Amino acid sequence: MSQNSHNQSSHPETPEKPRAGAQEVAERAGVSVMTVSRVFSGSASVAEKTRQRVLEAARALDYQPNIAARALRTGRAETIGFLLQSPGALLGHFHSQALAAFESVLSKHDLSVLISIAPEGESYRRWAHDLLRSGRCGGLVVQSDEISERQLTALRKIDAPMVLMNFRPDASPEDFGLTTVGYDNRGGTEQVVRHLTALGHRRIAFISGTPTHHDAIRREEAFIAVTCSMGLDVPVDWIRSGDFSRAFECGAAETEYLISEQGNGPTAVICASDEIAMGALQCARRCGIEVPRDLSIVGFDNLRASAYTAPPLTTVEHSGFDLGLLVAELLINQIENPRTPPTKHVLETRLIVRESTAQPHPDRNH
Amino acid sequence: MSQNSHNQSSHPETPEKPRAGAQEVAERAGVSVMTVSRVFSGSASVAEKTRQRVLEAARALDYQPNIAARALRTGRAETIGFLLQSPGALLGHFHSQALAAFESVLSKHDLSVLISIAPEGESYRRWAHDLLRSGRCGGLVVQSDEISERQLTALRKIDAPMVLMNFRPDASPEDFGLTTVGYDNRGGTEQVVRHLTALGHRRIAFISGTPTHHDAIRREEAFIAVTCSMGLDVPVDWIRSGDFSRAFECGAAETEYLISEQGNGPTAVICASDEIAMGALQCARRCGIEVPRDLSIVGFDNLRASAYTAPPLTTVEHSGFDLGLLVAELLINQIENPRTPPTKHVLETRLIVRESTAQPHPDRNH
DNA sequence: TTGTAGGCGTTATCAA
DNA sequence: TTGATAACGCCTACAA
């Protein structure tokens, strides 16, 4: 819409003119439009004195280069799409944190961030493709927590700056030809298991997340691999599948199942997220199971609330903020060097020990 | 960047051409570019048969109208800026929810959502103004939780579709000339106080949020007004100022202060947010104060975790999702009817009674 | 219902 | 270091 009737500016000599273009600025500064263009795009060299005159004229006229004209002319969109798989994705603290960090870096590079949530029933590829093709975006960040192999293959065909955020990074980047960033879920899980075994636990259960979610898959895989390599015996029904979108409920329900084998159940439960762990905590409380005396519970994510649960939760920290910074950096690099080969990045995680874990109670230990 | 080398499409007859324009589509369909334009902008009527031919040609060529050219020509940006006051704003579940809802509505109208976080040390007005002036945005949603009167006055001068999200709606819209949407903090607070007095509480304290935050201000004002009108005596130091950005810590610290007056302290504490209440809950637990027997605690927000605290939290629910939907609706209306007078909207809140509130313990009651 | 001409504001190219 | 010119792809007139 942009109805134009701005006529207040901190500058005294403001005109009533609705919208100044490079032409007006040029006239006022006594130069050509090209010089104005050069000053604002920073492309070629302009004599310092001329530059100042142009800038002054621009300020007086409240001039801003028209982004649409620029995009049309250069064929480059100064906007990066941040693609989320579902509306719920925004509610997770990690994507929010990543987005905030991402935006802060991009805005410093005069790049805008466009948010787009996956339209129901449309292929990932078409969605991403359309954003690029219409000129809306010059690059993409794709939240790929639950992306399938097929969708991934389709995405590879898209030739534009792109970073996959939180794709399960088990293959090498050459294998799928895309730059990815993710957490070291395996390392985090291993730290948790070692922490528990060091306390003396041998009977450890696992409550997983959404079965298609890469974080859940990786954490579960790692749990199995690590417990196995340590010679721990984990009954198959101690690995419970869960659902991140109904984390609390599911944590409670699965915990109820696990503690039903009185005296024979696990002495510790590792949850694929802190929210699941909070559900587990409530279930234990309701059933009269004391944490950590009767049961140790561990989460994953280190939400802010996790230091304030009863008892405070032992968990694995990983920073969405760092993720966002890294994604921004990689994307900008791809824009500046279009032929950069894809790379894979794994961010560190850190075990935070609080009060929800302790030695197993002697009565329940072997 | 958009290096063009897409050459895979579900359609068989895909060309190697990098990027089809309306011209190519027109040729292929045997019509003029104008007809193509009409088909895609839906502006004028086109014979159904022609329309189909054009659509088919477009599909074959993978044509998408160039958004920059359109914006340049029409002077209309099909992008709406969603302006946040701080990176932290994204972490609150309400803004995330609102954003998700907002995006879902806008995308149905072929409008894009641009995220922008307030640059440090730049005036609100300039920030908003630049986004509009550069043609990046055709309208704005401004998160105004902590906007000052001065900034507000400056914003009024901007003439573009705009909605203020969560501005303290105590003046009538004509007074400040801007459309605003917010929650009924007063009503919510009143419900909480009535709930507590109905249980028999007479000694009620309040832990507020960030002093400049409109929600905190309104909730605190409402608390004072309601307790006063009910003849409750609230010592001045029972109204504690807080900080939403350090909510947990501050909830714990202020609660510690409040319970230090053993036997003479409040029997109930109302917190300006659930996170503050979680801090309060932890403090009580640490100090051996049993909730709700010795102290009732109420929050505000109904976070998902609030049903899983120990004990589950009595709180006030308000929907960020509904907020986002309403904001979208109002903004679209302003775009379609540029001269719509500003309006003010207040969303309902709802008391959720859980287990953190109960009758005051006889020993501590008068 | 369809086509023709022109220009939106910027930058690439070439010349001075 | 600066300027003139053309073109980016689309849409608003108007004419047919």
Short mmCIF file of N, CA and C in Angstrom, two decimals, chain A residues 221-315:
data_model
loop_
_atom_site.label_atom_id
_atom_site.label_comp_id
_atom_site.label_asym_id
_atom_site.label_seq_id
_atom_site.Cartn_x
_atom_site.Cartn_y
_atom_site.Cartn_z
N GLU A 221 19.27 -44.14 18.75
CA GLU A 221 20.35 -44.97 18.19
C GLU A 221 21.57 -44.95 19.10
N ALA A 222 21.91 -43.75 19.53
CA ALA A 222 23.10 -43.61 20.38
C ALA A 222 22.90 -44.35 21.70
N PHE A 223 21.70 -44.26 22.23
CA PHE A 223 21.43 -44.96 23.49
C PHE A 223 21.65 -46.46 23.34
N ILE A 224 21.11 -46.98 22.25
CA ILE A 224 21.26 -48.41 22.01
C ILE A 224 22.73 -48.77 21.82
N ALA A 225 23.42 -48.00 21.00
CA ALA A 225 24.82 -48.31 20.72
C ALA A 225 25.67 -48.24 21.98
N VAL A 226 25.47 -47.21 22.76
CA VAL A 226 26.31 -47.02 23.94
C VAL A 226 26.03 -48.05 25.01
N THR A 227 24.76 -48.27 25.31
CA THR A 227 24.45 -49.27 26.33
C THR A 227 24.96 -50.63 25.90
N CYS A 228 24.81 -50.91 24.62
CA CYS A 228 25.28 -52.18 24.09
C CYS A 228 26.79 -52.32 24.27
N SER A 229 27.50 -51.28 23.86
CA SER A 229 28.95 -51.36 23.93
C SER A 229 29.44 -51.44 25.38
N MET A 230 28.61 -51.01 26.31
CA MET A 230 29.02 -51.09 27.71
C MET A 230 28.52 -52.37 28.37
N GLY A 231 27.89 -53.19 27.56
CA GLY A 231 27.44 -54.47 28.09
C GLY A 231 26.21 -54.38 28.98
N LEU A 232 25.47 -53.28 28.86
CA LEU A 232 24.25 -53.15 29.65
C LEU A 232 23.12 -53.90 28.96
N ASP A 233 22.32 -54.55 29.76
CA ASP A 233 21.21 -55.29 29.19
C ASP A 233 19.95 -54.42 29.21
N VAL A 234 19.48 -54.04 28.03
CA VAL A 234 18.27 -53.21 27.97
C VAL A 234 17.15 -53.98 27.28
N PRO A 235 16.15 -54.39 28.05
CA PRO A 235 15.01 -55.09 27.44
C PRO A 235 14.40 -54.23 26.34
N VAL A 236 13.90 -54.84 25.30
CA VAL A 236 13.36 -54.06 24.19
C VAL A 236 12.25 -53.12 24.62
N ASP A 237 11.42 -53.56 25.57
CA ASP A 237 10.31 -52.68 25.93
C ASP A 237 10.73 -51.58 26.91
N TRP A 238 12.01 -51.45 27.12
CA TRP A 238 12.49 -50.31 27.90
C TRP A 238 12.89 -49.16 26.97
N ILE A 239 12.76 -49.40 25.72
CA ILE A 239 12.97 -48.30 24.78
C ILE A 239 11.61 -47.93 24.24
N ARG A 240 11.10 -46.85 24.80
CA ARG A 240 9.72 -46.45 24.51
C ARG A 240 9.72 -45.40 23.41
N SER A 241 8.83 -45.56 22.46
CA SER A 241 8.79 -44.50 21.46
C SER A 241 7.89 -43.38 21.98
N GLY A 242 8.17 -42.18 21.58
CA GLY A 242 7.44 -41.03 22.12
C GLY A 242 6.99 -40.07 21.05
N ASP A 243 6.73 -38.84 21.45
CA ASP A 243 6.19 -37.85 20.53
C ASP A 243 6.50 -36.46 21.08
N PHE A 244 7.38 -35.74 20.39
CA PHE A 244 7.77 -34.42 20.89
C PHE A 244 6.59 -33.44 20.98
N SER A 245 5.62 -33.63 20.12
CA SER A 245 4.53 -32.66 20.12
C SER A 245 3.54 -32.92 21.26
N ARG A 246 3.64 -34.08 21.87
CA ARG A 246 2.83 -34.36 23.06
C ARG A 246 3.77 -34.84 24.16
N ALA A 247 4.86 -34.12 24.30
CA ALA A 247 5.97 -34.58 25.13
C ALA A 247 5.59 -34.85 26.58
N PHE A 248 4.92 -33.91 27.19
CA PHE A 248 4.59 -34.06 28.61
C PHE A 248 3.74 -35.31 28.86
N GLU A 249 2.66 -35.40 28.11
CA GLU A 249 1.74 -36.52 28.26
C GLU A 249 2.47 -37.84 28.02
N CYS A 250 3.26 -37.82 26.99
CA CYS A 250 3.92 -39.05 26.61
C CYS A 250 5.00 -39.44 27.62
N GLY A 251 5.68 -38.46 28.18
CA GLY A 251 6.66 -38.75 29.23
C GLY A 251 5.99 -39.39 30.43
N ALA A 252 4.83 -38.87 30.76
CA ALA A 252 4.11 -39.41 31.91
C ALA A 252 3.62 -40.83 31.62
N ALA A 253 3.03 -41.01 30.46
CA ALA A 253 2.47 -42.31 30.11
C ALA A 253 3.54 -43.40 30.04
N GLU A 254 4.64 -43.10 29.40
CA GLU A 254 5.68 -44.12 29.24
C GLU A 254 6.36 -44.43 30.57
N THR A 255 6.48 -43.41 31.40
CA THR A 255 7.07 -43.65 32.71
C THR A 255 6.17 -44.56 33.54
N GLU A 256 4.89 -44.32 33.39
CA GLU A 256 3.95 -45.17 34.12
C GLU A 256 4.15 -46.62 33.72
N TYR A 257 4.32 -46.84 32.44
CA TYR A 257 4.57 -48.20 31.97
C TYR A 257 5.86 -48.75 32.59
N LEU A 258 6.91 -47.95 32.54
CA LEU A 258 8.22 -48.43 32.99
C LEU A 258 8.26 -48.77 34.47
N ILE A 259 7.53 -48.02 35.26
CA ILE A 259 7.60 -48.29 36.70
C ILE A 259 6.59 -49.33 37.14
N SER A 260 5.79 -49.80 36.18
CA SER A 260 4.78 -50.78 36.57
C SER A 260 5.41 -52.12 36.96
N GLU A 261 6.60 -52.40 36.41
CA GLU A 261 7.26 -53.66 36.79
C GLU A 261 7.93 -53.51 38.15
N GLN A 262 7.13 -53.39 39.16
CA GLN A 262 7.66 -53.10 40.49
C GLN A 262 8.91 -53.92 40.86
N GLY A 263 9.91 -53.23 41.29
CA GLY A 263 11.11 -53.90 41.77
C GLY A 263 11.99 -54.45 40.67
N ASN A 264 11.40 -54.59 39.49
CA ASN A 264 12.15 -55.16 38.40
C ASN A 264 12.39 -54.17 37.28
N GLY A 265 11.90 -52.96 37.50
CA GLY A 265 11.98 -51.94 36.46
C GLY A 265 13.34 -51.27 36.44
N PRO A 266 13.47 -50.25 35.59
CA PRO A 266 14.73 -49.51 35.49
C PRO A 266 14.98 -48.67 36.73
N THR A 267 16.24 -48.39 36.97
CA THR A 267 16.58 -47.48 38.08
C THR A 267 16.82 -46.07 37.54
N ALA A 268 16.87 -45.97 36.23
CA ALA A 268 17.06 -44.66 35.62
C ALA A 268 16.34 -44.61 34.27
N VAL A 269 15.82 -43.43 33.95
CA VAL A 269 15.16 -43.24 32.66
C VAL A 269 15.79 -42.04 31.96
N ILE A 270 16.20 -42.26 30.73
CA ILE A 270 16.72 -41.16 29.92
C ILE A 270 15.62 -40.73 28.96
N CYS A 271 15.33 -39.45 28.96
CA CYS A 271 14.26 -38.96 28.09
C CYS A 271 14.87 -38.18 26.93
N ALA A 272 14.23 -38.26 25.77
CA ALA A 272 14.77 -37.61 24.58
C ALA A 272 14.56 -36.10 24.59
N SER A 273 13.83 -35.59 25.58
CA SER A 273 13.71 -34.14 25.73
C SER A 273 13.36 -33.79 27.17
N ASP A 274 13.61 -32.56 27.54
CA ASP A 274 13.29 -32.13 28.89
C ASP A 274 11.78 -32.14 29.15
N GLU A 275 11.02 -31.86 28.11
CA GLU A 275 9.57 -31.86 28.30
C GLU A 275 9.08 -33.26 28.61
N ILE A 276 9.65 -34.23 27.93
CA ILE A 276 9.30 -35.62 28.24
C ILE A 276 9.70 -35.92 29.68
N ALA A 277 10.87 -35.43 30.05
CA ALA A 277 11.34 -35.67 31.42
C ALA A 277 10.41 -35.03 32.44
N MET A 278 9.85 -33.88 32.12
CA MET A 278 8.93 -33.24 33.05
C MET A 278 7.66 -34.07 33.23
N GLY A 279 7.23 -34.67 32.14
CA GLY A 279 6.09 -35.57 32.25
C GLY A 279 6.46 -36.77 33.11
N ALA A 280 7.67 -37.26 32.93
CA ALA A 280 8.14 -38.40 33.72
C ALA A 280 8.19 -38.05 35.20
N LEU A 281 8.68 -36.85 35.45
CA LEU A 281 8.79 -36.37 36.83
C LEU A 281 7.40 -36.34 37.49
N GLN A 282 6.44 -35.84 36.74
CA GLN A 282 5.10 -35.75 37.34
C GLN A 282 4.52 -37.13 37.60
N CYS A 283 4.74 -38.02 36.66
CA CYS A 283 4.24 -39.38 36.84
C CYS A 283 4.83 -40.01 38.10
N ALA A 284 6.14 -39.85 38.25
CA ALA A 284 6.82 -40.42 39.42
C ALA A 284 6.22 -39.85 40.70
N ARG A 285 6.04 -38.57 40.72
CA ARG A 285 5.47 -37.87 41.88
C ARG A 285 4.10 -38.45 42.21
N ARG A 286 3.28 -38.59 41.20
CA ARG A 286 1.91 -39.09 41.38
C ARG A 286 1.91 -40.54 41.89
N CYS A 287 2.91 -41.29 41.46
CA CYS A 287 2.95 -42.70 41.84
C CYS A 287 3.72 -42.93 43.13
N GLY A 288 4.18 -41.86 43.74
CA GLY A 288 4.90 -42.02 44.99
C GLY A 288 6.33 -42.52 44.82
N ILE A 289 6.84 -42.41 43.61
CA ILE A 289 8.23 -42.78 43.36
C ILE A 289 9.08 -41.55 43.61
N GLU A 290 10.08 -41.67 44.45
CA GLU A 290 10.88 -40.50 44.75
C GLU A 290 12.06 -40.38 43.80
N VAL A 291 12.20 -39.19 43.20
CA VAL A 291 13.32 -38.91 42.29
C VAL A 291 14.30 -38.01 43.02
N PRO A 292 15.57 -38.35 43.07
CA PRO A 292 16.23 -39.44 42.35
C PRO A 292 16.40 -40.72 43.17
N ARG A 293 15.92 -40.75 44.42
CA ARG A 293 16.20 -41.91 45.25
C ARG A 293 15.73 -43.22 44.62
N ASP A 294 14.44 -43.23 44.19
CA ASP A 294 13.90 -44.45 43.62
C ASP A 294 14.14 -44.56 42.11
N LEU A 295 14.27 -43.43 41.51
CA LEU A 295 14.41 -43.42 40.05
C LEU A 295 15.16 -42.16 39.63
N SER A 296 16.19 -42.34 38.82
CA SER A 296 16.89 -41.18 38.26
C SER A 296 16.25 -40.84 36.92
N ILE A 297 16.12 -39.55 36.65
CA ILE A 297 15.53 -39.12 35.39
C ILE A 297 16.43 -38.08 34.73
N VAL A 298 16.68 -38.26 33.45
CA VAL A 298 17.52 -37.32 32.71
C VAL A 298 16.76 -36.80 31.50
N GLY A 299 16.97 -35.56 31.19
CA GLY A 299 16.31 -34.97 30.01
C GLY A 299 17.32 -34.65 28.92
N PHE A 300 16.91 -33.80 28.00
CA PHE A 300 17.76 -33.41 26.89
C PHE A 300 17.24 -32.06 26.42
N ASP A 301 18.06 -31.05 26.41
CA ASP A 301 17.73 -29.72 25.89
C ASP A 301 18.12 -28.58 26.83
N ASN A 302 18.08 -28.85 28.10
CA ASN A 302 18.30 -27.80 29.10
C ASN A 302 17.44 -26.57 28.87
N LEU A 303 16.16 -26.76 28.93
CA LEU A 303 15.23 -25.63 28.88
C LEU A 303 15.45 -24.77 30.11
N ARG A 304 15.03 -23.53 29.99
CA ARG A 304 15.19 -22.66 31.16
C ARG A 304 14.43 -23.21 32.38
N ALA A 305 13.28 -23.80 32.11
CA ALA A 305 12.48 -24.31 33.22
C ALA A 305 13.11 -25.53 33.89
N SER A 306 14.05 -26.16 33.21
CA SER A 306 14.57 -27.42 33.72
C SER A 306 15.40 -27.28 34.99
N ALA A 307 15.86 -26.08 35.26
CA ALA A 307 16.59 -25.85 36.51
C ALA A 307 15.61 -25.63 37.66
N TYR A 308 14.34 -25.54 37.32
CA TYR A 308 13.33 -25.23 38.34
C TYR A 308 12.28 -26.31 38.52
N THR A 309 12.53 -27.47 37.96
CA THR A 309 11.60 -28.56 38.20
C THR A 309 11.87 -29.13 39.59
N ALA A 310 11.02 -30.05 40.01
CA ALA A 310 11.23 -30.67 41.32
C ALA A 310 11.45 -32.15 41.14
N PRO A 311 12.66 -32.65 41.33
CA PRO A 311 13.89 -31.88 41.55
C PRO A 311 14.41 -31.31 40.23
N PRO A 312 15.35 -30.35 40.32
CA PRO A 312 15.97 -29.81 39.11
C PRO A 312 16.55 -30.93 38.25
N LEU A 313 16.41 -30.77 36.97
CA LEU A 313 16.68 -31.85 36.03
C LEU A 313 18.14 -31.93 35.55
N THR A 314 18.67 -33.13 35.62
CA THR A 314 19.95 -33.39 34.94
C THR A 314 19.62 -33.50 33.45
N THR A 315 20.42 -32.82 32.65
CA THR A 315 20.04 -32.76 31.23
C THR A 315 21.25 -32.49 30.34
#
